[in-house]
Short mmCIF file of C-alpha atoms and ligand atoms in Angstrom, two decimals:
data_model
loop_
_atom_site.label_atom_id
_atom_site.label_comp_id
_atom_site.label_asym_id
_atom_site.label_seq_id
_atom_site.Cartn_x
_atom_site.Cartn_y
_atom_site.Cartn_z
CA MET C 1 27.67 -7.39 11.86
CA GLU C 2 25.11 -5.33 14.04
CA ARG C 3 23.63 -2.39 12.77
CA LYS C 4 22.49 0.31 15.08
CA ASN C 5 19.00 2.02 15.83
CA ALA C 6 17.88 5.43 14.37
CA TRP C 7 16.90 6.94 17.42
CA ALA C 8 20.51 7.04 19.19
CA ALA C 9 21.13 9.34 16.21
CA TYR C 10 18.79 11.83 16.31
CA SER C 11 19.68 15.78 16.65
CA ARG C 12 16.69 17.85 18.83
CA ALA C 13 16.62 19.29 14.96
CA GLU C 14 15.76 15.32 13.57
CA LEU C 15 13.48 14.18 16.00
CA ASP C 16 10.85 17.33 14.79
CA ARG C 17 11.62 16.06 11.30
CA VAL C 18 10.79 12.49 12.14
CA GLU C 19 7.40 13.67 13.96
CA ALA C 20 6.70 16.54 11.29
CA PHE C 21 7.09 13.37 9.01
CA ALA C 22 5.47 11.04 11.32
CA ARG C 23 1.94 12.86 11.96
CA ALA C 24 2.02 13.73 7.82
CA TYR C 25 1.88 9.91 7.32
CA CYS C 26 -0.62 9.04 10.06
CA ASP C 27 -2.48 12.04 8.08
CA PHE C 28 -2.26 10.00 4.74
CA ILE C 29 -2.79 7.24 5.54
CA ASP C 30 -5.99 8.21 7.96
CA HIS C 31 -6.88 9.25 4.32
CA GLY C 32 -6.09 6.44 2.49
CA LYS C 33 -7.45 3.73 3.31
CA THR C 34 -8.61 2.20 0.00
CA GLU C 35 -5.99 2.00 -3.21
CA ARG C 36 -9.05 4.57 -4.52
CA GLU C 37 -8.30 6.82 -1.51
CA CYS C 38 -4.72 6.93 -1.92
CA VAL C 39 -4.58 7.66 -5.14
CA GLN C 40 -6.97 10.61 -4.81
CA THR C 41 -5.05 12.04 -1.96
CA ALA C 42 -1.64 11.47 -3.92
CA GLU C 43 -3.80 13.14 -7.03
CA ARG C 44 -4.28 16.00 -5.33
CA ALA C 45 -0.87 16.13 -3.83
CA ALA C 46 0.74 15.93 -7.20
CA ARG C 47 -1.10 19.01 -8.67
CA ALA C 48 -0.49 21.00 -6.01
CA ASN C 49 3.14 19.95 -6.89
CA GLY C 50 3.46 21.45 -10.55
CA TYR C 51 2.68 18.22 -12.05
CA GLU C 52 0.98 17.38 -14.88
CA ASP C 53 -1.41 14.92 -15.79
CA ILE C 54 0.54 12.56 -18.77
CA ARG C 55 -2.92 12.06 -20.97
CA ARG C 56 -3.90 16.15 -21.64
CA LEU C 57 0.12 17.16 -22.77
CA VAL C 58 -0.66 13.18 -24.73
CA ALA C 59 -3.20 15.08 -26.10
CA LYS C 60 -2.51 18.09 -26.90
CA GLY C 61 0.68 17.21 -28.72
CA ALA C 62 2.44 19.06 -25.94
CA ARG C 63 6.58 18.07 -24.84
CA VAL C 64 7.94 17.30 -22.04
CA SER C 65 11.23 18.64 -20.87
CA ALA C 66 13.96 18.08 -18.91
CA GLY C 67 12.28 19.20 -15.08
CA ASP C 68 8.99 19.25 -16.00
CA ARG C 69 6.79 16.84 -13.90
CA VAL C 70 3.85 14.81 -15.27
CA TYR C 71 1.82 12.13 -13.52
CA CYS C 72 -1.00 9.27 -14.88
CA ASN C 73 -3.80 8.07 -12.40
CA TRP C 74 -4.43 4.41 -13.94
CA MET C 75 -7.83 3.72 -13.17
CA ASN C 76 -8.21 5.04 -9.92
CA LYS C 77 -5.95 2.68 -8.50
CA SER C 78 -3.02 2.82 -9.46
CA PHE C 79 -0.94 5.64 -9.94
CA MET C 80 2.60 7.45 -11.35
CA MET C 81 4.51 10.34 -10.88
CA PHE C 82 7.77 11.13 -13.52
CA ILE C 83 10.31 14.34 -13.27
CA ALA C 84 12.07 14.32 -16.45
CA GLY C 85 15.81 14.11 -16.44
CA ARG C 86 18.39 16.36 -18.08
CA ARG C 87 20.21 12.67 -19.48
CA PRO C 88 18.15 10.54 -22.37
CA LEU C 89 15.14 8.91 -20.89
CA SER C 90 17.40 5.72 -22.94
CA GLU C 91 19.99 5.40 -19.85
CA GLY C 92 17.72 4.93 -17.79
CA MET C 93 14.82 5.95 -14.63
CA ASN C 94 15.57 5.96 -10.94
CA ILE C 95 12.53 3.98 -10.34
CA LEU C 96 9.96 3.75 -6.56
CA GLY C 97 7.38 1.88 -6.26
CA ALA C 98 5.30 0.72 -3.78
CA HIS C 99 1.71 -0.75 -3.14
CA ILE C 100 -1.32 0.97 -2.14
CA ASP C 101 -4.04 -2.05 -1.38
CA SER C 102 -3.68 -3.78 1.73
CA PRO C 103 -5.55 -6.73 3.59
CA ARG C 104 -9.04 -6.08 3.81
CA ILE C 105 -12.59 -7.58 3.57
CA ASP C 106 -14.61 -6.89 0.55
CA VAL C 107 -18.12 -6.70 -0.12
CA LYS C 108 -19.77 -9.33 -2.54
CA GLN C 109 -21.99 -8.54 -5.20
CA ASN C 110 -24.91 -10.21 -4.01
CA PRO C 111 -24.25 -9.22 -0.43
CA LEU C 112 -27.28 -8.00 1.97
CA TYR C 113 -29.70 -10.40 3.12
CA GLU C 114 -31.68 -11.00 6.70
CA GLU C 115 -31.26 -13.34 9.73
CA GLU C 116 -33.36 -13.30 12.91
CA GLN C 117 -33.89 -9.44 12.52
CA ILE C 118 -30.01 -8.92 11.91
CA ALA C 119 -29.14 -7.24 8.51
CA TYR C 120 -25.66 -8.13 7.16
CA LEU C 121 -23.55 -8.21 4.40
CA ASP C 122 -21.86 -11.25 2.82
CA THR C 123 -17.94 -11.19 3.02
CA HIS C 124 -15.08 -12.24 0.65
CA TYR C 125 -12.00 -11.09 2.17
CA TYR C 126 -8.52 -10.21 -0.01
CA GLY C 127 -5.08 -10.70 0.81
CA GLY C 128 -3.90 -13.37 3.82
CA ILE C 129 -5.71 -12.65 6.60
CA LYS C 130 -6.14 -14.01 9.79
CA LYS C 131 -9.78 -14.55 9.72
CA TYR C 132 -9.69 -14.54 13.73
CA GLN C 133 -8.48 -11.04 13.79
CA TRP C 134 -11.74 -9.29 12.59
CA VAL C 135 -14.25 -9.70 14.34
CA ALA C 136 -16.05 -8.24 17.50
CA MET C 137 -13.72 -5.16 16.52
CA PRO C 138 -15.43 -1.62 14.99
CA LEU C 139 -15.21 -1.33 10.74
CA ALA C 140 -15.50 0.73 8.37
CA LEU C 141 -16.73 0.73 5.17
CA HIS C 142 -15.76 2.65 2.04
CA GLY C 143 -15.68 2.07 -1.56
CA VAL C 144 -17.55 3.25 -4.63
CA ILE C 145 -20.70 1.89 -5.48
CA ALA C 146 -21.46 2.45 -9.69
CA ARG C 147 -24.92 3.09 -11.26
CA LYS C 148 -25.99 2.36 -14.77
CA ASP C 149 -26.11 5.93 -15.54
CA GLY C 150 -22.43 6.79 -15.75
CA SER C 151 -22.26 7.98 -11.96
CA VAL C 152 -20.04 6.56 -9.38
CA VAL C 153 -21.23 7.62 -5.16
CA THR C 154 -18.31 7.39 -3.09
CA VAL C 155 -18.87 5.45 0.01
CA ALA C 156 -16.80 5.99 3.13
CA ILE C 157 -18.73 5.17 6.77
CA GLY C 158 -17.15 4.52 9.67
CA GLU C 159 -14.15 7.39 9.99
CA ASP C 160 -16.03 10.59 11.49
CA GLU C 161 -16.46 10.13 15.30
CA GLY C 162 -20.25 10.61 14.63
CA ASP C 163 -20.48 8.17 12.12
CA PRO C 164 -21.80 4.79 13.00
CA VAL C 165 -19.49 1.04 12.38
CA PHE C 166 -20.03 -2.47 11.94
CA CYS C 167 -18.55 -4.77 13.10
CA ILE C 168 -18.55 -8.68 12.83
CA SER C 169 -19.40 -11.43 15.55
CA ASP C 170 -17.31 -13.82 17.63
CA LEU C 171 -18.86 -16.46 19.52
CA LEU C 172 -19.20 -15.73 23.41
CA PRO C 173 -16.47 -17.91 25.51
CA HIS C 174 -19.02 -19.74 27.89
CA LEU C 175 -20.25 -21.55 24.53
CA ALA C 176 -16.83 -21.91 22.65
CA GLN C 177 -15.97 -25.22 23.76
CA GLU C 178 -16.12 -26.57 20.45
CA GLN C 179 -14.94 -23.80 18.58
CA MET C 180 -11.86 -23.37 21.10
CA THR C 181 -10.63 -26.70 19.93
CA LYS C 182 -10.56 -26.11 16.16
CA ASP C 183 -7.61 -24.75 14.98
CA ALA C 184 -6.40 -21.66 14.04
CA LYS C 185 -7.45 -21.72 10.32
CA SER C 186 -11.36 -22.79 10.97
CA VAL C 187 -12.06 -21.06 13.96
CA ILE C 188 -12.90 -18.33 11.61
CA GLU C 189 -14.30 -19.42 8.91
CA GLY C 190 -14.10 -17.30 4.90
CA GLU C 191 -17.97 -17.81 5.04
CA ALA C 192 -18.52 -16.96 8.70
CA LEU C 193 -17.12 -12.66 8.34
CA ASN C 194 -20.58 -11.08 7.74
CA LEU C 195 -21.03 -7.24 8.33
CA ILE C 196 -23.89 -6.72 10.67
CA ILE C 197 -25.08 -3.46 9.32
CA GLY C 198 -28.65 -3.05 10.76
CA SER C 199 -31.23 -4.59 13.36
CA LYS C 200 -34.00 -2.12 13.35
CA PRO C 201 -36.96 -3.44 11.22
CA ALA C 202 -39.62 -1.18 8.69
CA ALA C 203 -42.95 -0.36 9.95
CA GLU C 204 -44.48 -1.33 6.74
CA GLU C 205 -42.98 -3.93 5.90
CA GLU C 206 -43.52 -8.24 7.30
CA LYS C 207 -40.29 -10.12 5.42
CA ASP C 208 -37.30 -8.88 5.99
CA ALA C 209 -38.26 -5.46 7.16
CA VAL C 210 -35.06 -4.83 8.55
CA LYS C 211 -32.93 -5.58 4.78
CA ALA C 212 -36.26 -3.14 3.44
CA ALA C 213 -35.48 -0.50 5.99
CA ILE C 214 -31.76 -0.93 5.68
CA LEU C 215 -32.49 -0.87 1.24
CA GLY C 216 -34.46 2.46 1.79
CA ILE C 217 -31.19 3.98 4.13
CA LEU C 218 -29.42 3.47 0.86
CA LYS C 219 -31.89 5.37 -1.24
CA GLU C 220 -31.87 8.18 1.11
CA LYS C 221 -28.89 9.24 1.63
CA TYR C 222 -27.04 7.54 -1.58
CA GLY C 223 -29.59 7.02 -4.48
CA VAL C 224 -28.67 3.42 -4.58
CA GLU C 225 -30.75 0.81 -4.92
CA GLU C 226 -29.74 -3.13 -4.55
CA GLU C 227 -29.16 -3.85 -7.58
CA ASP C 228 -26.71 -1.58 -7.79
CA PHE C 229 -24.36 -4.25 -5.58
CA LEU C 230 -23.50 -5.53 -8.26
CA SER C 231 -21.16 -2.59 -9.64
CA ALA C 232 -19.61 -2.04 -6.61
CA GLU C 233 -16.68 -2.13 -4.65
CA LEU C 234 -16.67 -1.96 -1.00
CA GLU C 235 -13.53 -2.46 1.01
CA ILE C 236 -14.53 -2.92 5.01
CA VAL C 237 -11.57 -1.85 6.96
CA PRO C 238 -10.54 -1.01 10.00
CA ALA C 239 -12.68 2.01 11.41
CA GLY C 240 -10.67 4.70 13.48
CA LYS C 241 -7.20 6.97 12.79
CA ALA C 242 -3.45 6.00 13.49
CA ARG C 243 -2.04 6.38 17.11
CA ASP C 244 1.19 6.98 18.07
CA MET C 245 1.70 4.05 20.23
CA GLY C 246 4.50 3.52 23.23
CA LEU C 247 4.73 6.04 26.34
CA ASP C 248 7.60 6.93 24.41
CA ARG C 249 5.19 7.95 21.14
CA SER C 250 8.31 5.88 19.13
CA MET C 251 5.77 3.99 17.32
CA ILE C 252 2.50 4.58 14.85
CA LEU C 253 0.16 1.32 15.23
CA ALA C 254 -2.34 1.86 12.54
CA TYR C 255 -4.46 0.29 9.63
CA GLY C 256 -2.33 -0.49 6.24
CA HIS C 257 1.31 0.40 7.43
CA ASP C 258 1.57 -2.32 4.13
CA ASP C 259 2.28 -1.00 1.89
CA ARG C 260 1.16 3.15 2.38
CA VAL C 261 4.25 3.02 5.24
CA CYS C 262 6.60 3.01 1.57
CA ALA C 263 4.06 4.07 -0.78
CA TYR C 264 4.23 7.50 1.63
CA PRO C 265 7.81 8.61 1.75
CA SER C 266 7.90 7.08 -2.62
CA MET C 267 5.38 9.31 -3.42
CA GLN C 268 6.70 12.32 -0.84
CA ALA C 269 10.12 12.06 -2.08
CA LEU C 270 9.24 12.83 -5.82
CA ILE C 271 6.85 15.61 -4.16
CA ASP C 272 10.16 17.04 -1.97
CA PHE C 273 12.84 16.61 -4.99
CA GLU C 274 13.84 20.36 -5.94
CA GLY C 275 15.22 21.31 -9.80
CA THR C 276 16.44 19.08 -12.46
CA PRO C 277 17.27 15.70 -11.97
CA GLU C 278 20.06 13.92 -14.12
CA TYR C 279 17.67 11.12 -14.80
CA THR C 280 14.70 10.88 -15.33
CA LEU C 281 12.70 9.85 -11.41
CA CYS C 282 9.33 8.00 -11.29
CA CYS C 283 6.96 6.35 -8.45
CA ILE C 284 4.54 3.69 -9.19
CA LEU C 285 2.01 2.97 -6.94
CA THR C 286 0.84 0.16 -7.92
CA ASP C 287 -2.79 -1.91 -6.83
CA LYS C 288 -2.90 -6.17 -6.35
CA GLU C 289 0.18 -6.80 -5.16
CA GLU C 290 -1.89 -8.05 -1.86
CA ILE C 291 -3.17 -11.32 -5.35
CA GLY C 292 -0.14 -11.36 -7.15
CA SER C 293 -0.55 -8.34 -8.94
CA VAL C 294 -2.71 -9.28 -11.72
CA GLY C 295 -5.37 -7.38 -13.30
CA ALA C 296 -5.00 -3.94 -15.14
CA THR C 297 -4.07 -2.38 -12.01
CA GLY C 298 -1.41 -4.68 -10.69
CA MET C 299 1.80 -4.76 -11.03
CA ASP C 300 1.82 -7.20 -13.71
CA SER C 301 -0.37 -5.76 -15.71
CA HIS C 302 1.50 -3.66 -19.53
CA PHE C 303 0.45 0.06 -18.12
CA PHE C 304 3.49 1.27 -16.36
CA GLU C 305 4.70 0.29 -19.45
CA ASN C 306 2.89 1.87 -21.62
CA VAL C 307 3.26 5.05 -19.83
CA VAL C 308 6.93 5.09 -19.67
CA ALA C 309 6.14 4.60 -24.15
CA GLU C 310 3.71 7.80 -23.86
CA LEU C 311 7.05 9.69 -21.47
CA TYR C 312 9.29 8.82 -23.87
CA SER C 313 7.07 9.52 -26.91
CA CYS C 314 6.89 13.52 -25.40
CA MET C 315 10.49 13.27 -24.59
CA GLU C 316 12.18 12.04 -28.15
CA ASP C 317 11.47 10.49 -31.29
CA TYR C 318 9.80 7.60 -29.88
CA SER C 319 11.77 4.43 -30.82
CA GLU C 320 10.86 0.58 -29.03
CA LEU C 321 14.18 -0.57 -29.44
CA GLY C 322 14.95 3.62 -27.01
CA LEU C 323 12.08 1.89 -24.55
CA ARG C 324 13.90 -1.40 -24.15
CA ARG C 325 17.05 0.25 -22.90
CA ALA C 326 14.95 2.93 -20.77
CA LEU C 327 13.91 -0.04 -18.65
CA ALA C 328 16.55 -2.15 -19.05
CA ASN C 329 19.03 0.41 -17.72
CA SER C 330 17.02 1.61 -14.87
CA ARG C 331 17.05 1.66 -11.66
CA MET C 332 14.63 0.99 -9.01
CA LEU C 333 13.59 -0.09 -5.59
CA SER C 334 10.78 -1.97 -5.18
CA SER C 335 9.66 -1.15 -1.77
CA ASP C 336 7.53 -3.19 0.44
CA VAL C 337 7.32 -3.81 4.82
CA SER C 338 9.61 -6.18 5.87
CA ALA C 339 8.52 -8.79 8.99
CA ALA C 340 9.77 -6.66 11.70
CA PHE C 341 12.08 -9.60 14.33
CA ASP C 342 9.37 -10.29 17.22
CA PRO C 343 11.27 -11.48 20.55
CA ASN C 344 7.22 -12.85 21.82
CA PHE C 345 7.56 -15.15 18.27
CA ALA C 346 11.68 -15.33 17.77
CA SER C 347 11.71 -18.94 16.81
CA ALA C 348 10.13 -17.11 13.61
CA PHE C 349 13.39 -15.62 12.98
CA GLU C 350 17.33 -16.11 12.12
CA LYS C 351 18.77 -13.03 14.22
CA LYS C 352 21.15 -12.26 12.22
CA ASN C 353 19.41 -11.63 9.10
CA ALA C 354 15.80 -10.11 10.59
CA ALA C 355 15.00 -6.08 10.57
CA TYR C 356 14.95 -4.45 14.02
CA LEU C 357 11.88 -2.26 14.50
CA GLY C 358 13.90 1.18 14.71
CA ARG C 359 16.91 -0.02 12.55
CA GLY C 360 16.17 1.51 9.87
CA VAL C 361 14.91 1.45 5.73
CA CYS C 362 15.52 -2.29 5.50
CA PHE C 363 16.79 -4.22 2.26
CA ASN C 364 15.86 -7.50 1.27
CA LYS C 365 18.25 -9.02 -1.57
CA TYR C 366 15.95 -11.67 -1.96
CA THR C 367 12.74 -12.83 -1.08
CA GLY C 368 11.10 -15.87 -1.86
CA SER C 369 10.18 -19.28 -0.05
CA ARG C 370 11.89 -22.53 0.51
CA GLY C 371 15.10 -22.61 -1.66
CA LYS C 372 14.46 -18.50 -2.67
CA SER C 373 12.04 -19.57 -5.35
CA GLY C 374 9.90 -16.63 -6.80
CA SER C 375 12.38 -14.84 -5.15
CA SER C 376 14.46 -11.62 -7.70
CA ASP C 377 17.83 -11.99 -6.12
CA ALA C 378 19.24 -8.87 -6.54
CA ASN C 379 23.19 -7.73 -7.60
CA ALA C 380 25.75 -7.38 -6.20
CA GLU C 381 27.39 -4.83 -7.49
CA TYR C 382 23.68 -2.82 -7.62
CA ILE C 383 23.70 -3.38 -3.99
CA ALA C 384 26.95 -1.76 -3.52
CA CYS C 385 26.03 1.17 -5.14
CA ILE C 386 23.32 1.73 -2.98
CA ARG C 387 25.28 0.75 0.03
CA ARG C 388 27.79 4.12 -1.30
CA ILE C 389 24.96 5.81 -1.42
CA LEU C 390 23.04 5.51 1.58
CA ASP C 391 26.23 5.81 3.57
CA ASP C 392 27.50 8.89 2.15
CA ALA C 393 23.81 9.98 2.41
CA GLY C 394 23.87 9.14 6.72
CA VAL C 395 21.00 7.68 6.25
CA ALA C 396 20.38 4.11 8.62
CA PHE C 397 19.37 0.23 7.08
CA GLN C 398 19.48 -3.13 8.21
CA THR C 399 19.21 -6.21 5.49
CA ALA C 400 17.13 -9.14 6.39
CA GLU C 401 15.43 -11.75 5.37
CA LEU C 402 11.48 -12.87 5.50
CA GLY C 403 12.00 -15.11 8.10
CA ARG C 404 14.14 -18.26 9.21
CA VAL C 405 14.37 -21.11 5.87
CA ASP C 406 11.80 -23.00 4.94
CA LEU C 407 8.82 -21.28 7.61
CA GLY C 408 6.89 -19.51 5.05
CA GLY C 409 7.56 -16.45 2.41
CA GLY C 410 6.56 -14.39 -0.14
CA GLY C 411 6.76 -11.88 -2.61
CA THR C 412 6.82 -8.76 -3.91
CA ILE C 413 6.52 -6.17 -7.11
CA ALA C 414 10.46 -6.52 -8.06
CA TYR C 415 11.01 -9.62 -10.20
CA MET C 416 8.00 -7.81 -12.90
CA CYS C 417 10.37 -5.01 -13.09
CA ALA C 418 13.11 -7.44 -13.15
CA LYS C 419 11.53 -8.65 -15.99
CA TYR C 420 13.20 -5.71 -18.06
CA GLY C 421 16.54 -6.69 -17.36
CA MET C 422 16.38 -3.79 -14.88
CA ASN C 423 18.37 -3.59 -11.21
CA VAL C 424 16.10 -4.18 -8.45
CA ILE C 425 15.99 -4.62 -4.80
CA ASP C 426 13.16 -4.88 -2.58
CA SER C 427 14.05 -1.94 0.19
CA GLY C 428 11.37 -0.92 2.82
CA VAL C 429 9.85 -0.59 6.59
CA ALA C 430 10.06 -3.04 9.22
CA VAL C 431 6.26 -3.89 10.48
CA LEU C 432 5.23 -5.69 13.36
CA SER C 433 2.36 -7.34 13.53
CA MET C 434 1.32 -7.51 9.63
CA HIS C 435 -1.58 -8.17 7.70
CA ALA C 436 -3.22 -7.43 11.37
CA PRO C 437 -5.81 -5.22 11.58
CA TYR C 438 -3.61 -2.29 13.16
CA GLU C 439 -0.02 -2.99 12.67
CA VAL C 440 2.90 -2.01 14.13
CA ILE C 441 5.86 -0.13 12.85
CA SER C 442 8.30 2.75 14.12
CA LYS C 443 8.42 6.30 13.29
CA ALA C 444 12.08 6.16 12.78
CA ASP C 445 12.58 3.74 10.06
CA LEU C 446 9.43 5.74 8.13
CA TYR C 447 11.78 8.71 8.35
CA GLU C 448 14.49 6.36 7.62
CA ALA C 449 12.87 5.46 4.71
CA TYR C 450 11.85 8.79 3.24
CA LYS C 451 15.86 10.04 3.40
CA CYS C 452 16.86 6.75 1.57
CA TYR C 453 14.29 7.44 -1.08
CA LEU C 454 15.68 10.95 -1.75
CA ALA C 455 18.69 10.33 -1.72
CA PHE C 456 18.94 7.48 -4.04
CA LEU C 457 16.42 9.90 -6.61
CA ARG C 458 19.58 12.04 -6.97
CA ASP C 459 22.51 9.99 -7.24
CA ALA C 460 21.30 6.53 -8.43
CA ALA C 461 23.27 6.15 -11.68
CA PRO C 462 24.16 2.87 -13.66
CA VAL C 463 25.71 0.50 -12.50
CA GLY C 464 29.07 -0.68 -13.33
MN1 MN M 1 2.99 -5.18 0.71
MN1 MN M 2 1.60 -7.66 2.25
#
């Protein structure tokens, strides 16, 4: 049951569409290096395409009718979009979900210090990273600093050509005999991820003169004091833009494919959907997946259910039972990246049930670890419906497990949505070097994911 490579089937016109979609995606991730930046872009795109803020509609007491488009920005970190369908909401929605947070290094609350006339920011990594991969490379600083007066300063340093960048140093090989005998987990320790941000002392200071100079720059450029770090969210990410990869330009090398490579086509499928759908359509872009979907902006929060309740009350006479039915009768593609088979590490995979670059959008019936522990195992009947939709729409797809049995595992947001009783399956794009500072995807897989999402929005219906 080998799946075909998607590239072989493309016409000249389709190749152009693959490339155009890849360009638009690169623009999205170049401007979306944090969950907040992704939400900003999504909100701008939604508004430009006729979506209205559901909170404003609720405040006005306005109704939502079939064909109307609404969105909800949740704390600037998660985002939801809906297109109201012709049928009652209680018949369920067609939902696309993906996450917009990515593994990275966060700045601590009391971060700034000086050591031997070098100024540093102390950090705490976020998500599952191989710490040794993040040293000796150009890094950028993104985020917000919230001041006591309620104002918020936005920070993005290291992306523009003329910007400075930052770096975490590594030990030279000449002196690394001891370091090189350590295992990969401890070769760079979490507390060694200290970001260098300056080395020029302020003339008038004697003690911690470099730190004083850095504080002077922060005051002058951003109007912030050292104490403002207490209420800041600053994220350290690889500096620079997404790049075409390979002589044939078939791949994209970039930071944060996990999971913006699923979030972008999900969002774009809702934006590009034309007309009034049969069932209400929804796209959820959520935060905190990389640390377990916890917190007020993670999928485990009730924010999604609450917003659907608001939507319900704008569309029909609100009823608790109706809301429960709307959620239970829904169909969802929970999209997250899958591990692409890597010939350099072949033994980590089982070849018949692995995802391959270029073979289309990937479906994981289950994820989890060991004996499927923690997995949301999609129903066979639901998978059959999805197969029919994709084959009818000519979408290239493949199925996979995350690596070989008993080697490791992982989870996504699927099981949290499955709590409502809805049909949900993990789908997404295969990635090489997942969670590394630069990850690799195939442009064909990105395009097939987009085609898949459009077909799903149009054709998914109650199962059975
Ligand atoms: Mn992910
Ligand atoms: Mn991940």
